[in-house]
Short mmCIF file of C-alpha atoms in Angstrom, two decimals:
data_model
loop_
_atom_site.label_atom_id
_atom_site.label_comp_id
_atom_site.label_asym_id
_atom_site.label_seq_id
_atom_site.Cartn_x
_atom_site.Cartn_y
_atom_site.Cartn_z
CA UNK H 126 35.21 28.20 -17.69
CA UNK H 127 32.14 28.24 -19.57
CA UNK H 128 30.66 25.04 -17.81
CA UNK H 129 31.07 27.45 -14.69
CA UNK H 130 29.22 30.65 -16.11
CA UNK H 131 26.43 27.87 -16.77
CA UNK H 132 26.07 26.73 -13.78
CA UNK H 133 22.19 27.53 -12.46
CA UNK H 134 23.79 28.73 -9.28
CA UNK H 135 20.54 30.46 -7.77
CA UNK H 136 19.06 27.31 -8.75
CA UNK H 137 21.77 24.72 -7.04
CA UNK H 138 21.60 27.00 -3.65
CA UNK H 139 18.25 27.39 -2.89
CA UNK H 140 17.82 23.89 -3.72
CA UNK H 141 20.59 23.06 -1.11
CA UNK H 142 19.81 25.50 1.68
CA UNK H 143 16.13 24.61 1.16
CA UNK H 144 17.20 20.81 2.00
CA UNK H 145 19.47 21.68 4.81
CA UNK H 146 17.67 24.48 6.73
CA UNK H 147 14.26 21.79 6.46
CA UNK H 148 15.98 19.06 7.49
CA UNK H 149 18.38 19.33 9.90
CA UNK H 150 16.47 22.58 11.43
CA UNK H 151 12.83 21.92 10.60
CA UNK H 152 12.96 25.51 9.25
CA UNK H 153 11.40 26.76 5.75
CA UNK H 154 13.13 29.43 4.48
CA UNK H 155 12.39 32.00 1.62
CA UNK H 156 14.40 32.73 -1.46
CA UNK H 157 14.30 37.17 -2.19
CA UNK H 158 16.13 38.39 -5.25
CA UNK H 159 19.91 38.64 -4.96
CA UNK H 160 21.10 39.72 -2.38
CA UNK H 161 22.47 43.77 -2.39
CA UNK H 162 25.77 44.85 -1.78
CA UNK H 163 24.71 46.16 1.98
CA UNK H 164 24.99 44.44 5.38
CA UNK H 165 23.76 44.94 8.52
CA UNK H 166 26.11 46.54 10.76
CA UNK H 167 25.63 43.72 13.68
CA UNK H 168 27.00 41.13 14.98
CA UNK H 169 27.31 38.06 12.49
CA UNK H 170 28.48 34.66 11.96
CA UNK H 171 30.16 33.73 8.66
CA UNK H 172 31.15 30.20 7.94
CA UNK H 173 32.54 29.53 4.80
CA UNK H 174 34.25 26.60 2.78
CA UNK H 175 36.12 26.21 -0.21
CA UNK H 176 36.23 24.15 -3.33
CA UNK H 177 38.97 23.25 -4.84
CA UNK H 178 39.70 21.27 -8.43
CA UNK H 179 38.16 21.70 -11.72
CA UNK H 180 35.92 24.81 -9.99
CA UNK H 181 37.83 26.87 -7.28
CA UNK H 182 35.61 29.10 -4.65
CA UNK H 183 34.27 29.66 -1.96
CA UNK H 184 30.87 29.74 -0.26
CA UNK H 185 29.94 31.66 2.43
CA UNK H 186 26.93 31.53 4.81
CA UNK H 187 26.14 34.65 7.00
CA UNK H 188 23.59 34.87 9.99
CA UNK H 189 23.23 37.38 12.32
CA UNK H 190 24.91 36.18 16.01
CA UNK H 191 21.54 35.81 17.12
CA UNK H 192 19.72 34.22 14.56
CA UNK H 193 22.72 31.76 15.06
CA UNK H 194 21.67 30.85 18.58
CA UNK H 195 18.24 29.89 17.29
CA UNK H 196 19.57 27.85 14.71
CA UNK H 197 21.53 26.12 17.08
CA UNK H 198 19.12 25.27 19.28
CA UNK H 199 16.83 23.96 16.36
CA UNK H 200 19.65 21.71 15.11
CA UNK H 201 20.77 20.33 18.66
CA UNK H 202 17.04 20.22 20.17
CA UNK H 203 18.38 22.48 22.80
CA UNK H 204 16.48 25.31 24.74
CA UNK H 205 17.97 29.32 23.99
CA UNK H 206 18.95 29.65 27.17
CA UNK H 207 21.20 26.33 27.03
CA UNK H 208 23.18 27.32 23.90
CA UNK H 209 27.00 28.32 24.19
CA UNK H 210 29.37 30.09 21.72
CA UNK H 211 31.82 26.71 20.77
CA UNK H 212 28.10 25.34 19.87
CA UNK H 213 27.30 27.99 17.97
CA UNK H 214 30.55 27.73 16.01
CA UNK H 215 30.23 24.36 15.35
CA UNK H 216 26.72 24.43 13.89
CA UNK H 217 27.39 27.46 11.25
CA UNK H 218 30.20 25.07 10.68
CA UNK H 219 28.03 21.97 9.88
CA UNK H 220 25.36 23.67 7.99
CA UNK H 221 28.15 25.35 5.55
CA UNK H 222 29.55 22.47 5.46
CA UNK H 223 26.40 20.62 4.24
CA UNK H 224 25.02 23.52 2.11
CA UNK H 225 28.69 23.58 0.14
CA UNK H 226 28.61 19.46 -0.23
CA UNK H 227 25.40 19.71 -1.61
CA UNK H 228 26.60 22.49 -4.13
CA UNK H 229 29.86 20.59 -4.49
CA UNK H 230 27.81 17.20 -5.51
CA UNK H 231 26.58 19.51 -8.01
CA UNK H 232 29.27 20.92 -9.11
CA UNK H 233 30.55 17.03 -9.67
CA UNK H 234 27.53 15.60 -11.41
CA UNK H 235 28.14 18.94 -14.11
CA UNK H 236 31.13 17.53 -14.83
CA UNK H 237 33.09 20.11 -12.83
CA UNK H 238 35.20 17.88 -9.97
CA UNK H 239 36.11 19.32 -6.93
CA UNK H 240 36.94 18.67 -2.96
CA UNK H 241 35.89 20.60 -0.20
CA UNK H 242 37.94 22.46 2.93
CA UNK H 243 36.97 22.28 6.29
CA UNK H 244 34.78 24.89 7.48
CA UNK H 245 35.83 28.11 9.03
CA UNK H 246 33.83 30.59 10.99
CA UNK H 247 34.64 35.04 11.20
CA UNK H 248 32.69 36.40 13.70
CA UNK H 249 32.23 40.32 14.29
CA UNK H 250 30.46 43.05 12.79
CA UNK H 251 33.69 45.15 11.77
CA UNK H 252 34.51 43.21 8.52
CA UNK H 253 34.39 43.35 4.95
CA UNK H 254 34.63 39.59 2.60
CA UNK H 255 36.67 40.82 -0.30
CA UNK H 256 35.78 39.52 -4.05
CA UNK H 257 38.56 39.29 -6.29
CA UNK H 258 39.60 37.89 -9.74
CA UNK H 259 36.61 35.65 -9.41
CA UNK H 260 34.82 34.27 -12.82
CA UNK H 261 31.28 34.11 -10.62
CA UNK H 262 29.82 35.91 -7.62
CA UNK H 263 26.65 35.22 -6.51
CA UNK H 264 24.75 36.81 -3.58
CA UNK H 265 21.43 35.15 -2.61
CA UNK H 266 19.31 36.13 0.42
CA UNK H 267 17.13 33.79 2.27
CA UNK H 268 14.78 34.53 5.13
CA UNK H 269 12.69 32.44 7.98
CA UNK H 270 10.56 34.55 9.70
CA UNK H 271 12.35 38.23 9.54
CA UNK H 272 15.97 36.36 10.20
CA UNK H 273 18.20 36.77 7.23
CA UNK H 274 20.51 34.18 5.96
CA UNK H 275 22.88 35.69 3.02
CA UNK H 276 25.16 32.98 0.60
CA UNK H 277 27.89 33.94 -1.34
CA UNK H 278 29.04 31.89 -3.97
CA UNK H 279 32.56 32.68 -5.68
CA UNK H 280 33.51 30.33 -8.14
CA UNK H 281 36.85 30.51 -11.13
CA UNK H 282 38.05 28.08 -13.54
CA UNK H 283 41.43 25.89 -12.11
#
């Protein structure tokens, strides 16, 4: 437990969105202050996966439903216009999935083994992620151009 409350998480995320969002978007994102507790009443995209092992959690990446179409088209070198939902879906998908290797690599080298799920993707405006008997949660908020792009990070002991 205490290798987990010394974790550098805000650290090991920017350092993994940073690498992701650059390379398989060409986009440079900015790292603000945690995050608040507030979000945007509109339309969003969450994909999230979990780690499981020595360090159980969950990370979450959140974009608005537009800003999710533009990532999409970055990533697939597709025009706006040309972008579809199951597209969409699968690219939150991938970039979770990359951002949350890259943490769970981390995680690993620490000394803290873990696998990682699948990724799943909530879509909506009308819900809440609930945070329970976690050791660690982390909100971090990242921007490129005036798009936000909020993590979560939820981590326990096993």
């Amino acid at each position: 437990m205490d290798m987990i409350k010394a974790l550098n998480l805000k650290n090991l995320v920017t350092i993994a969105v940073n690498d992701v969002f650059e390379k398989m978007m060409a986009m440079e994102v900015e790292l603000f202050d945690k995050a608040g507790k507030e979000v945007k009443e509109e339309d969003r995209i969450v994909g999230s996966v979990s780690f499981a092992g020595e360090v159980n959690g969950n990370l979450c990446l959140q974009v608005s439903c537009d800003f999710a179409r533009i990532m999409t088209a970055a990533m697939l070198g597709m025009e706006l216009d040309e972008v579809e939902g199951e597209e969409i879906k699968d690219v939150i998908g991938e970039v979770s999935n990359m951002i949350g290797g890259n943490l769970k690599s981390s995680f690993c080298d620490s000394g803290l083994s873990c696998s990682l799920s699948i990724p799943y993707i909530t879509t909506g405006k009308d819900f809440k992620i609930d945070i329970k008997d976690w050791t660690r949660h982390e909100r971090f908020l990242f921007c490129h151009d005036s798009q936000s792009i909020l993590v979560e990070v939820y981590m326990k002991g096993n």
